[in-house]
Short mmCIF file of C-alpha atoms in Angstrom, two decimals:
data_model
loop_
_atom_site.label_atom_id
_atom_site.label_comp_id
_atom_site.label_asym_id
_atom_site.label_seq_id
_atom_site.Cartn_x
_atom_site.Cartn_y
_atom_site.Cartn_z
CA MET A 173 55.12 -19.72 36.46
CA GLU A 174 51.76 -20.69 37.83
CA GLU A 175 51.18 -24.51 38.39
CA SER A 176 47.81 -23.86 35.32
CA VAL A 177 50.23 -22.79 33.23
CA LYS A 178 53.10 -24.81 33.91
CA ASP A 179 50.69 -27.97 33.72
CA LEU A 180 49.16 -27.02 30.19
CA MET A 181 52.91 -26.95 28.98
CA GLN A 182 53.69 -30.13 29.67
CA LYS A 183 50.29 -31.64 28.38
CA LEU A 184 51.16 -29.99 25.27
CA THR A 185 54.90 -31.26 24.75
CA ASP A 186 53.27 -34.53 25.36
CA CYS A 187 50.80 -34.24 22.52
CA ILE A 188 53.33 -32.82 20.18
CA THR A 189 55.51 -35.67 20.96
CA ALA A 190 52.46 -38.27 20.87
CA CYS A 191 51.84 -36.52 17.41
CA ASN A 192 55.43 -36.64 15.28
CA HIS A 193 56.14 -39.97 16.46
CA CYS A 194 52.69 -41.19 15.18
CA PHE A 195 52.87 -38.92 12.05
CA ASP A 196 56.42 -41.19 11.18
CA GLN A 197 54.72 -44.54 12.46
CA CYS A 198 51.49 -44.40 9.94
CA LEU A 199 54.37 -43.94 7.15
CA GLN A 200 55.58 -47.18 8.16
CA GLU A 201 52.59 -48.96 8.84
CA ASP A 202 51.67 -51.27 6.11
CA ASP A 203 47.65 -50.04 6.18
CA VAL A 204 49.78 -46.38 5.01
CA LYS A 205 46.94 -45.74 2.53
CA HIS A 206 43.91 -45.96 5.62
CA MET A 207 46.25 -43.53 7.97
CA THR A 208 46.45 -40.87 5.24
CA GLU A 209 44.13 -38.66 7.41
CA CYS A 210 45.99 -39.66 10.42
CA ILE A 211 49.12 -38.17 8.83
CA ARG A 212 47.64 -34.90 8.33
CA THR A 213 45.58 -34.57 11.97
CA ASP A 214 49.27 -35.12 13.53
CA ARG A 215 50.86 -32.67 11.75
CA GLU A 216 48.46 -29.57 12.04
CA CYS A 217 48.26 -30.62 15.37
CA ALA A 218 51.91 -30.29 16.52
CA ASP A 219 51.66 -27.41 14.71
CA ILE A 220 49.52 -26.10 16.59
CA CYS A 221 50.27 -27.16 19.82
CA THR A 222 53.55 -25.73 19.12
CA ILE A 223 52.36 -22.15 18.67
CA ALA A 224 50.20 -22.84 21.74
CA LEU A 225 53.76 -23.32 23.55
CA SER A 226 54.98 -20.40 22.55
CA PHE A 227 52.45 -17.57 22.74
CA LEU A 228 51.49 -19.04 26.49
CA THR A 229 54.26 -17.77 28.54
CA ARG A 230 54.18 -14.28 26.59
CA GLU A 231 51.79 -11.38 27.61
CA GLY A 232 49.58 -10.60 25.41
CA SER A 233 45.81 -10.70 24.35
CA LEU A 234 45.88 -13.94 22.41
CA LYS A 235 46.54 -16.20 24.84
CA ALA A 236 42.15 -16.98 24.74
CA ASP A 237 41.71 -17.71 20.88
CA LEU A 238 44.71 -19.53 20.61
CA LEU A 239 44.23 -21.92 23.59
CA GLN A 240 40.24 -22.61 22.20
CA LEU A 241 41.77 -23.09 18.01
CA CYS A 242 44.91 -25.71 19.89
CA ALA A 243 41.32 -27.27 21.73
CA ILE A 244 39.24 -27.43 18.41
CA THR A 245 42.28 -28.73 16.91
CA CYS A 246 43.59 -31.69 19.50
CA GLN A 247 39.80 -33.02 19.62
CA ALA A 248 39.78 -33.57 15.91
CA CYS A 249 43.16 -34.89 15.88
CA GLY A 250 42.36 -37.60 18.55
CA ASP A 251 38.77 -37.93 17.16
CA GLU A 252 40.88 -39.21 13.76
CA CYS A 253 43.75 -41.67 16.01
CA GLU A 254 41.09 -43.24 18.00
CA LYS A 255 39.86 -44.48 15.12
CA HIS A 256 43.03 -46.43 14.68
CA SER A 257 44.16 -49.87 17.07
CA HIS A 258 47.90 -48.94 16.50
CA ASP A 259 49.70 -47.85 19.43
CA HIS A 260 50.93 -45.31 18.45
CA CYS A 261 47.34 -43.77 17.11
CA GLN A 262 45.97 -45.04 20.58
CA GLU A 263 48.20 -43.40 22.57
CA CYS A 264 48.28 -40.42 20.26
CA ALA A 265 44.71 -40.12 20.72
CA LYS A 266 44.49 -40.14 24.60
CA ALA A 267 47.50 -37.38 24.77
CA CYS A 268 45.26 -35.31 21.93
CA PHE A 269 42.74 -35.84 24.51
CA ALA A 270 44.62 -34.50 27.22
CA CYS A 271 45.25 -31.68 25.73
CA ALA A 272 42.37 -30.73 24.74
CA GLU A 273 40.60 -31.11 27.85
CA ALA A 274 43.33 -28.73 29.37
CA CYS A 275 43.30 -26.12 26.98
CA ARG A 276 39.35 -25.96 27.57
CA THR A 277 39.42 -25.45 30.88
CA HIS A 278 42.59 -23.72 31.03
CA PRO A 279 41.31 -20.37 33.09
CA LEU A 280 42.92 -18.43 30.37
CA ILE A 281 39.65 -19.45 28.60
CA ALA A 282 37.17 -19.75 31.33
CA MET B 35 64.12 -4.22 0.73
CA GLU B 36 66.73 -4.85 -1.48
CA GLU B 37 66.20 -6.94 -4.60
CA SER B 38 68.33 -10.01 -3.47
CA VAL B 39 65.96 -10.26 -0.24
CA LYS B 40 63.07 -9.54 -2.36
CA ASP B 41 64.08 -12.43 -4.72
CA LEU B 42 64.98 -15.60 -1.98
CA MET B 43 60.98 -14.43 -0.31
CA GLN B 44 59.79 -15.49 -3.81
CA LYS B 45 61.51 -18.18 -3.75
CA LEU B 46 60.71 -19.39 -0.30
CA THR B 47 57.36 -19.06 -0.22
CA ASP B 48 57.07 -20.81 -3.63
CA CYS B 49 58.96 -23.56 -1.93
CA ILE B 50 56.46 -23.76 0.92
CA THR B 51 53.71 -23.60 -1.60
CA ALA B 52 55.17 -26.27 -3.82
CA CYS B 53 55.70 -28.65 -0.58
CA ASN B 54 51.98 -27.98 0.84
CA HIS B 55 50.81 -29.27 -2.07
CA CYS B 56 52.88 -31.71 -2.61
CA PHE B 57 52.67 -33.47 0.73
CA ASP B 58 48.89 -33.15 0.50
CA GLN B 59 48.67 -34.29 -3.27
CA CYS B 60 51.14 -37.40 -1.91
CA LEU B 61 48.88 -38.51 1.04
CA GLN B 62 46.04 -38.88 -2.29
CA GLU B 63 48.43 -41.07 -4.54
CA ASP B 64 47.07 -44.90 -4.99
CA ASP B 65 50.82 -45.58 -4.16
CA VAL B 66 50.88 -43.44 -1.15
CA LYS B 67 52.78 -46.11 0.19
CA HIS B 68 55.84 -45.24 -2.76
CA MET B 69 55.82 -41.48 -0.72
CA THR B 70 56.49 -41.66 3.07
CA GLU B 71 59.17 -40.44 2.58
CA CYS B 72 58.45 -37.84 -0.16
CA ILE B 73 55.47 -36.65 2.41
CA ARG B 74 57.95 -36.71 5.49
CA THR B 75 60.93 -34.44 3.36
CA ASP B 76 57.77 -31.76 2.24
CA ARG B 77 56.50 -31.14 5.89
CA GLU B 78 60.74 -30.90 6.84
CA CYS B 79 61.12 -28.51 4.42
CA ALA B 80 58.31 -26.33 4.48
CA ASP B 81 58.97 -26.42 7.92
CA ILE B 82 62.23 -24.46 6.95
CA CYS B 83 61.93 -22.39 4.56
CA THR B 84 58.69 -21.03 7.15
CA ILE B 85 61.44 -20.10 9.35
CA ALA B 86 64.24 -18.94 7.53
CA LEU B 87 61.24 -16.45 6.22
CA SER B 88 60.31 -14.78 9.34
CA PHE B 89 64.68 -14.84 10.32
CA LEU B 90 65.60 -13.28 6.61
CA THR B 91 63.45 -9.78 7.43
CA ARG B 92 65.21 -9.44 10.86
CA GLU B 93 67.75 -8.17 12.14
CA GLY B 94 70.48 -10.62 13.97
CA SER B 95 73.46 -12.79 12.82
CA LEU B 96 71.74 -16.06 12.55
CA LYS B 97 70.48 -16.01 8.82
CA ALA B 98 74.01 -17.00 7.20
CA ASP B 99 73.22 -20.13 9.29
CA LEU B 100 69.42 -20.52 8.67
CA LEU B 101 70.03 -20.11 4.88
CA GLN B 102 72.51 -22.72 4.90
CA LEU B 103 69.90 -25.44 6.86
CA CYS B 104 67.14 -24.13 4.38
CA ALA B 105 69.54 -25.20 1.01
CA ILE B 106 70.50 -28.69 2.62
CA THR B 107 67.00 -28.91 3.27
CA CYS B 108 65.32 -28.11 -0.26
CA GLN B 109 67.44 -30.23 -1.58
CA ALA B 110 67.24 -32.91 0.24
CA CYS B 111 63.38 -32.77 -0.71
CA GLY B 112 63.96 -31.56 -4.36
CA ASP B 113 66.09 -34.94 -4.44
CA GLU B 114 63.36 -36.93 -3.33
CA CYS B 115 60.22 -35.46 -5.11
CA GLU B 116 62.40 -36.13 -8.13
CA LYS B 117 62.58 -40.07 -8.12
CA HIS B 118 58.68 -39.87 -8.44
CA SER B 119 57.02 -39.25 -11.89
CA HIS B 120 53.57 -37.32 -10.17
CA ASP B 121 53.40 -33.84 -11.63
CA HIS B 122 53.50 -32.36 -8.06
CA CYS B 123 56.51 -34.24 -7.54
CA GLN B 124 58.33 -33.10 -10.34
CA GLU B 125 56.71 -29.34 -10.16
CA CYS B 126 58.68 -29.57 -6.31
CA ALA B 127 61.54 -30.73 -7.02
CA LYS B 128 62.03 -27.80 -9.63
CA ALA B 129 60.75 -25.28 -6.11
CA CYS B 130 63.17 -26.94 -3.82
CA PHE B 131 66.01 -26.86 -6.47
CA ALA B 132 65.36 -22.85 -7.55
CA CYS B 133 65.34 -22.44 -3.67
CA ALA B 134 68.56 -24.52 -2.55
CA GLU B 135 70.73 -22.67 -5.53
CA ALA B 136 68.48 -19.67 -3.91
CA CYS B 137 70.13 -19.75 -0.82
CA ARG B 138 73.69 -21.30 -1.79
CA THR B 139 74.06 -17.98 -3.73
CA HIS B 140 72.47 -15.96 -1.53
CA PRO B 141 75.06 -12.52 -0.63
CA LEU B 142 74.77 -13.61 3.00
CA ILE B 143 76.14 -16.45 2.70
CA ALA B 144 78.69 -16.13 0.12
CA MET C 211 47.05 -21.71 -7.06
CA GLU C 212 43.68 -19.11 -6.66
CA GLU C 213 44.01 -15.88 -7.24
CA SER C 214 42.94 -15.43 -3.70
CA VAL C 215 45.15 -17.11 -2.04
CA LYS C 216 48.31 -15.65 -4.09
CA ASP C 217 47.21 -12.36 -3.65
CA LEU C 218 46.79 -13.25 0.36
CA MET C 219 49.89 -14.73 0.51
CA GLN C 220 51.84 -11.59 -0.84
CA LYS C 221 49.88 -9.72 1.77
CA LEU C 222 51.12 -12.04 4.42
CA THR C 223 54.38 -11.55 3.35
CA ASP C 224 54.36 -7.93 3.60
CA CYS C 225 52.92 -7.83 6.55
CA ILE C 226 55.26 -9.82 7.81
CA THR C 227 58.49 -7.86 6.49
CA ALA C 228 57.00 -4.98 8.28
CA CYS C 229 55.89 -6.34 11.61
CA ASN C 230 60.19 -7.22 11.64
CA HIS C 231 61.46 -4.17 10.20
CA CYS C 232 59.49 -1.72 12.65
CA PHE C 233 60.58 -4.22 15.66
CA ASP C 234 64.49 -3.52 15.10
CA GLN C 235 63.84 -0.58 14.22
CA CYS C 236 61.80 0.47 17.01
CA LEU C 237 64.03 -1.08 19.42
CA GLN C 238 67.13 1.63 17.96
CA GLU C 239 64.60 4.30 18.44
CA ASP C 240 65.23 7.09 20.89
CA ASP C 241 62.20 7.16 22.42
CA VAL C 242 62.44 3.35 22.50
CA LYS C 243 60.36 3.87 26.22
CA HIS C 244 57.48 4.41 24.26
CA MET C 245 57.79 1.66 21.79
CA THR C 246 57.18 -0.78 23.96
CA GLU C 247 53.90 -2.34 22.81
CA CYS C 248 54.88 -1.15 19.38
CA ILE C 249 57.54 -3.84 19.90
CA ARG C 250 55.57 -6.27 21.06
CA THR C 251 52.29 -6.35 18.93
CA ASP C 252 55.09 -6.61 15.84
CA ARG C 253 56.76 -9.37 16.98
CA GLU C 254 52.83 -11.22 18.08
CA CYS C 255 51.50 -9.72 14.56
CA ALA C 256 54.71 -10.74 12.51
CA ASP C 257 54.53 -14.68 13.91
CA ILE C 258 51.00 -14.97 13.62
CA CYS C 259 51.13 -13.83 10.00
CA THR C 260 53.65 -17.19 9.38
CA ILE C 261 51.39 -19.44 11.15
CA ALA C 262 48.68 -18.34 8.68
CA LEU C 263 50.78 -18.89 5.73
CA SER C 264 52.14 -22.05 6.25
CA PHE C 265 48.49 -22.99 6.81
CA LEU C 266 46.99 -20.90 3.80
CA THR C 267 48.63 -23.55 1.38
CA ARG C 268 47.84 -26.41 3.20
CA GLU C 269 44.41 -28.71 3.04
CA GLY C 270 42.47 -28.79 6.35
CA SER C 271 39.69 -27.39 7.97
CA LEU C 272 41.57 -24.64 10.65
CA LYS C 273 42.06 -22.19 7.71
CA ALA C 274 38.51 -19.99 7.79
CA ASP C 275 39.94 -19.77 12.58
CA LEU C 276 43.12 -19.15 11.27
CA LEU C 277 42.62 -15.61 8.96
CA GLN C 278 40.13 -15.09 11.22
CA LEU C 279 43.38 -14.90 14.18
CA CYS C 280 45.53 -13.37 11.61
CA ALA C 281 42.65 -10.25 10.66
CA ILE C 282 42.29 -9.58 15.10
CA THR C 283 46.15 -9.68 15.16
CA CYS C 284 46.45 -7.34 12.28
CA GLN C 285 44.23 -4.77 13.13
CA ALA C 286 45.21 -4.79 17.14
CA CYS C 287 48.76 -4.20 15.49
CA GLY C 288 47.79 -1.21 13.00
CA ASP C 289 45.96 0.20 15.62
CA GLU C 290 49.45 0.52 17.66
CA CYS C 291 52.12 0.45 14.64
CA GLU C 292 49.70 4.14 13.90
CA LYS C 293 49.94 5.71 16.71
CA HIS C 294 53.39 6.63 15.83
CA SER C 295 54.82 8.72 13.41
CA HIS C 296 58.00 7.52 12.68
CA ASP C 297 57.20 5.89 8.70
CA HIS C 298 58.19 2.50 9.71
CA CYS C 299 55.24 2.54 12.37
CA GLN C 300 53.09 4.39 9.49
CA GLU C 301 54.25 2.18 6.81
CA CYS C 302 54.10 -0.70 9.53
CA ALA C 303 50.10 -0.37 10.03
CA LYS C 304 49.38 -0.02 6.66
CA ALA C 305 50.59 -3.46 5.69
CA CYS C 306 48.23 -4.73 8.62
CA PHE C 307 45.15 -3.12 7.74
CA ALA C 308 45.62 -4.04 3.91
CA CYS C 309 46.51 -8.11 5.40
CA ALA C 310 44.13 -8.00 8.31
CA GLU C 311 40.92 -6.40 5.34
CA ALA C 312 42.75 -9.53 2.96
CA CYS C 313 41.90 -11.97 6.07
CA ARG C 314 38.34 -10.19 6.87
CA THR C 315 37.34 -10.74 2.92
CA HIS C 316 38.20 -14.20 1.06
CA PRO C 317 36.55 -16.52 0.52
CA LEU C 318 37.16 -18.83 2.86
CA ILE C 319 35.92 -16.60 5.76
CA ALA C 320 32.73 -14.97 4.51
CA MET D 123 61.28 -42.01 24.58
CA GLU D 124 65.17 -41.76 25.64
CA GLU D 125 65.99 -39.84 28.61
CA SER D 126 68.55 -38.07 27.01
CA VAL D 127 65.73 -36.03 24.70
CA LYS D 128 63.17 -36.24 27.74
CA ASP D 129 66.15 -33.70 29.29
CA LEU D 130 66.95 -31.87 26.67
CA MET D 131 63.30 -30.92 26.28
CA GLN D 132 62.54 -30.09 29.46
CA LYS D 133 65.59 -27.58 28.72
CA LEU D 134 63.94 -25.75 25.41
CA THR D 135 60.89 -25.88 27.31
CA ASP D 136 62.49 -24.08 30.25
CA CYS D 137 64.43 -21.87 27.83
CA ILE D 138 61.72 -20.87 25.70
CA THR D 139 59.67 -19.67 29.26
CA ALA D 140 62.64 -17.83 30.21
CA CYS D 141 63.04 -16.27 26.49
CA ASN D 142 59.33 -14.71 26.93
CA HIS D 143 59.86 -13.81 30.62
CA CYS D 144 63.36 -11.49 30.08
CA PHE D 145 61.29 -10.16 26.02
CA ASP D 146 57.98 -8.98 27.87
CA GLN D 147 60.37 -7.60 31.46
CA CYS D 148 62.92 -6.02 29.15
CA LEU D 149 60.31 -3.83 28.17
CA GLN D 150 58.72 -3.36 31.26
CA GLU D 151 62.08 -1.59 32.62
CA ASP D 152 63.33 1.80 32.87
CA ASP D 153 66.64 1.59 31.37
CA VAL D 154 64.61 -0.26 28.75
CA LYS D 155 67.32 1.58 26.31
CA HIS D 156 69.64 -0.50 27.73
CA MET D 157 67.59 -3.90 27.12
CA THR D 158 67.35 -3.81 23.63
CA GLU D 159 69.98 -6.20 22.28
CA CYS D 160 68.45 -8.59 25.54
CA ILE D 161 64.74 -8.17 23.96
CA ARG D 162 65.78 -8.74 19.87
CA THR D 163 67.93 -11.84 21.27
CA ASP D 164 65.49 -12.87 23.77
CA ARG D 165 63.31 -13.70 20.48
CA GLU D 166 65.68 -15.03 19.02
CA CYS D 167 66.24 -17.89 21.02
CA ALA D 168 62.97 -18.17 21.84
CA ASP D 169 62.36 -19.03 18.50
CA ILE D 170 64.68 -21.02 17.74
CA CYS D 171 64.17 -23.98 20.85
CA THR D 172 60.55 -23.31 20.01
CA ILE D 173 62.23 -24.96 16.44
CA ALA D 174 64.30 -27.45 18.52
CA LEU D 175 61.26 -28.96 19.82
CA SER D 176 59.38 -29.35 17.45
CA PHE D 177 62.25 -31.16 15.54
CA LEU D 178 63.59 -33.01 18.30
CA THR D 179 60.31 -35.64 18.18
CA ARG D 180 60.45 -36.10 14.21
CA GLU D 181 62.32 -38.48 12.50
CA GLY D 182 64.60 -37.24 9.94
CA SER D 183 68.40 -36.19 9.29
CA LEU D 184 68.32 -32.76 10.79
CA LYS D 185 68.25 -32.55 14.29
CA ALA D 186 71.82 -32.40 14.88
CA ASP D 187 72.16 -28.74 12.56
CA LEU D 188 69.16 -27.66 14.19
CA LEU D 189 70.69 -28.70 17.87
CA GLN D 190 74.35 -27.43 16.36
CA LEU D 191 72.08 -23.67 15.70
CA CYS D 192 69.90 -23.42 18.73
CA ALA D 193 73.82 -23.96 21.23
CA ILE D 194 74.55 -21.14 18.85
CA THR D 195 71.54 -19.10 19.63
CA CYS D 196 71.65 -19.88 23.57
CA GLN D 197 75.13 -19.10 24.27
CA ALA D 198 74.41 -16.06 22.43
CA CYS D 199 71.55 -14.83 24.63
CA GLY D 200 73.51 -16.02 27.92
CA ASP D 201 76.19 -13.80 27.05
CA GLU D 202 73.22 -10.99 25.90
CA CYS D 203 71.38 -11.19 29.25
CA GLU D 204 74.37 -12.16 31.42
CA LYS D 205 75.13 -8.04 30.88
CA HIS D 206 72.45 -6.83 32.78
CA SER D 207 71.87 -7.68 36.85
CA HIS D 208 68.03 -7.46 36.16
CA ASP D 209 66.24 -10.82 38.10
CA HIS D 210 65.29 -11.75 34.42
CA CYS D 211 67.91 -12.10 32.96
CA GLN D 212 70.30 -13.49 35.59
CA GLU D 213 67.69 -16.14 35.56
CA CYS D 214 67.43 -16.53 31.88
CA ALA D 215 71.30 -16.27 31.21
CA LYS D 216 71.11 -19.43 33.49
CA ALA D 217 68.26 -21.21 31.31
CA CYS D 218 69.97 -20.24 28.10
CA PHE D 219 73.47 -21.67 28.96
CA ALA D 220 71.65 -25.25 30.78
CA CYS D 221 70.16 -25.47 27.55
CA ALA D 222 73.24 -24.64 24.75
CA GLU D 223 75.33 -26.97 27.44
CA ALA D 224 72.54 -29.70 26.78
CA CYS D 225 72.38 -29.27 22.90
CA ARG D 226 76.07 -29.53 22.63
CA THR D 227 76.42 -32.31 24.80
CA HIS D 228 73.33 -34.41 23.55
CA PRO D 229 74.04 -37.39 21.31
CA LEU D 230 72.55 -36.39 18.62
CA ILE D 231 75.16 -34.74 17.93
CA ALA D 232 78.55 -35.69 19.73
#
């Protein structure tokens, strides 16, 4: 497998892990009332990254479209997570932004 | 397609719809703090029903296992939703129990 | 649920069913060598329709993007299936085109 | 994240990659007629590994059940791939058996 695909798969896996962790931790926060949009985008982002991961290692013409969608989703989730000071939110924002960047700049899109 | 598969697909689709609706509505409730386990199981149940749906129309030997897993998941989600008086929770519980029953009694398992 | 969403969910479910049936039947054809692209797009189309189905009943801003992607995928799969005279291919083409049209003309996109 | 989860995630990702590669390569083989069961199980195995991956990083009580199902699926896919001498089949069998073993022996099950 090409290095650029391998790297992107790692970023996607890291992002899925961070989003799912953030989702579960947000649900346990005292201020869960302020975390609802974060919970929603965490789920959404984990799902889209999972789909992107599964298409990345297949033949087909949808990869660029899926990476574009994944970049948008990760950016939106990162923007939301970034607003909150919880460690899991800050770490999730970092993973989301790294994944969005990796999608946007991947040879499959550019 | 056999009638029993068609019927199960409808129950699965209804359950996905009800769980996703309950997920989004729970996040908007004033008492979201009491809804966190409901939110978590709604997501889980929608995901497993989606997988079951996608395997139900394929050849393969995993169908019985997936329906069994789906029955457990729907039952657990219904049990949680049933505790809450919100309309979306009560409706979700109903859809979950109907789907659990349809999985458990389907010829593919029995 | 709105009538237009209900209708689209039915089209998506019909398309998943037809694609998975066509996938399995193509693998059993004597001329499987000519069906390889059909097999590949059947899988792809069933997967994207499943994702679209799962996002259609949730809140969020990705629906239009996913329906657009789904329309492209269904159209491509239908175009491929249409080339083959097997009943399952012709029926799959019909389900794909109906689903592509339902995605393209859905209020969520337009 | 625990080391054992990290390791399992890598095995699952490797297995998804190998199965999708084997799927695409089998479709291009001259003897595709002999590869049809391999194509079917490759798809199945990639799908179940993807689901397992997505549940592995979440809270919830379904992990053991999903790993058990994943172990069965990987074993079956590896058994099929092992029969064929193509490099991609042999490599896929190796990835499947490694993943099946990692699922079966994971602390979440045992």
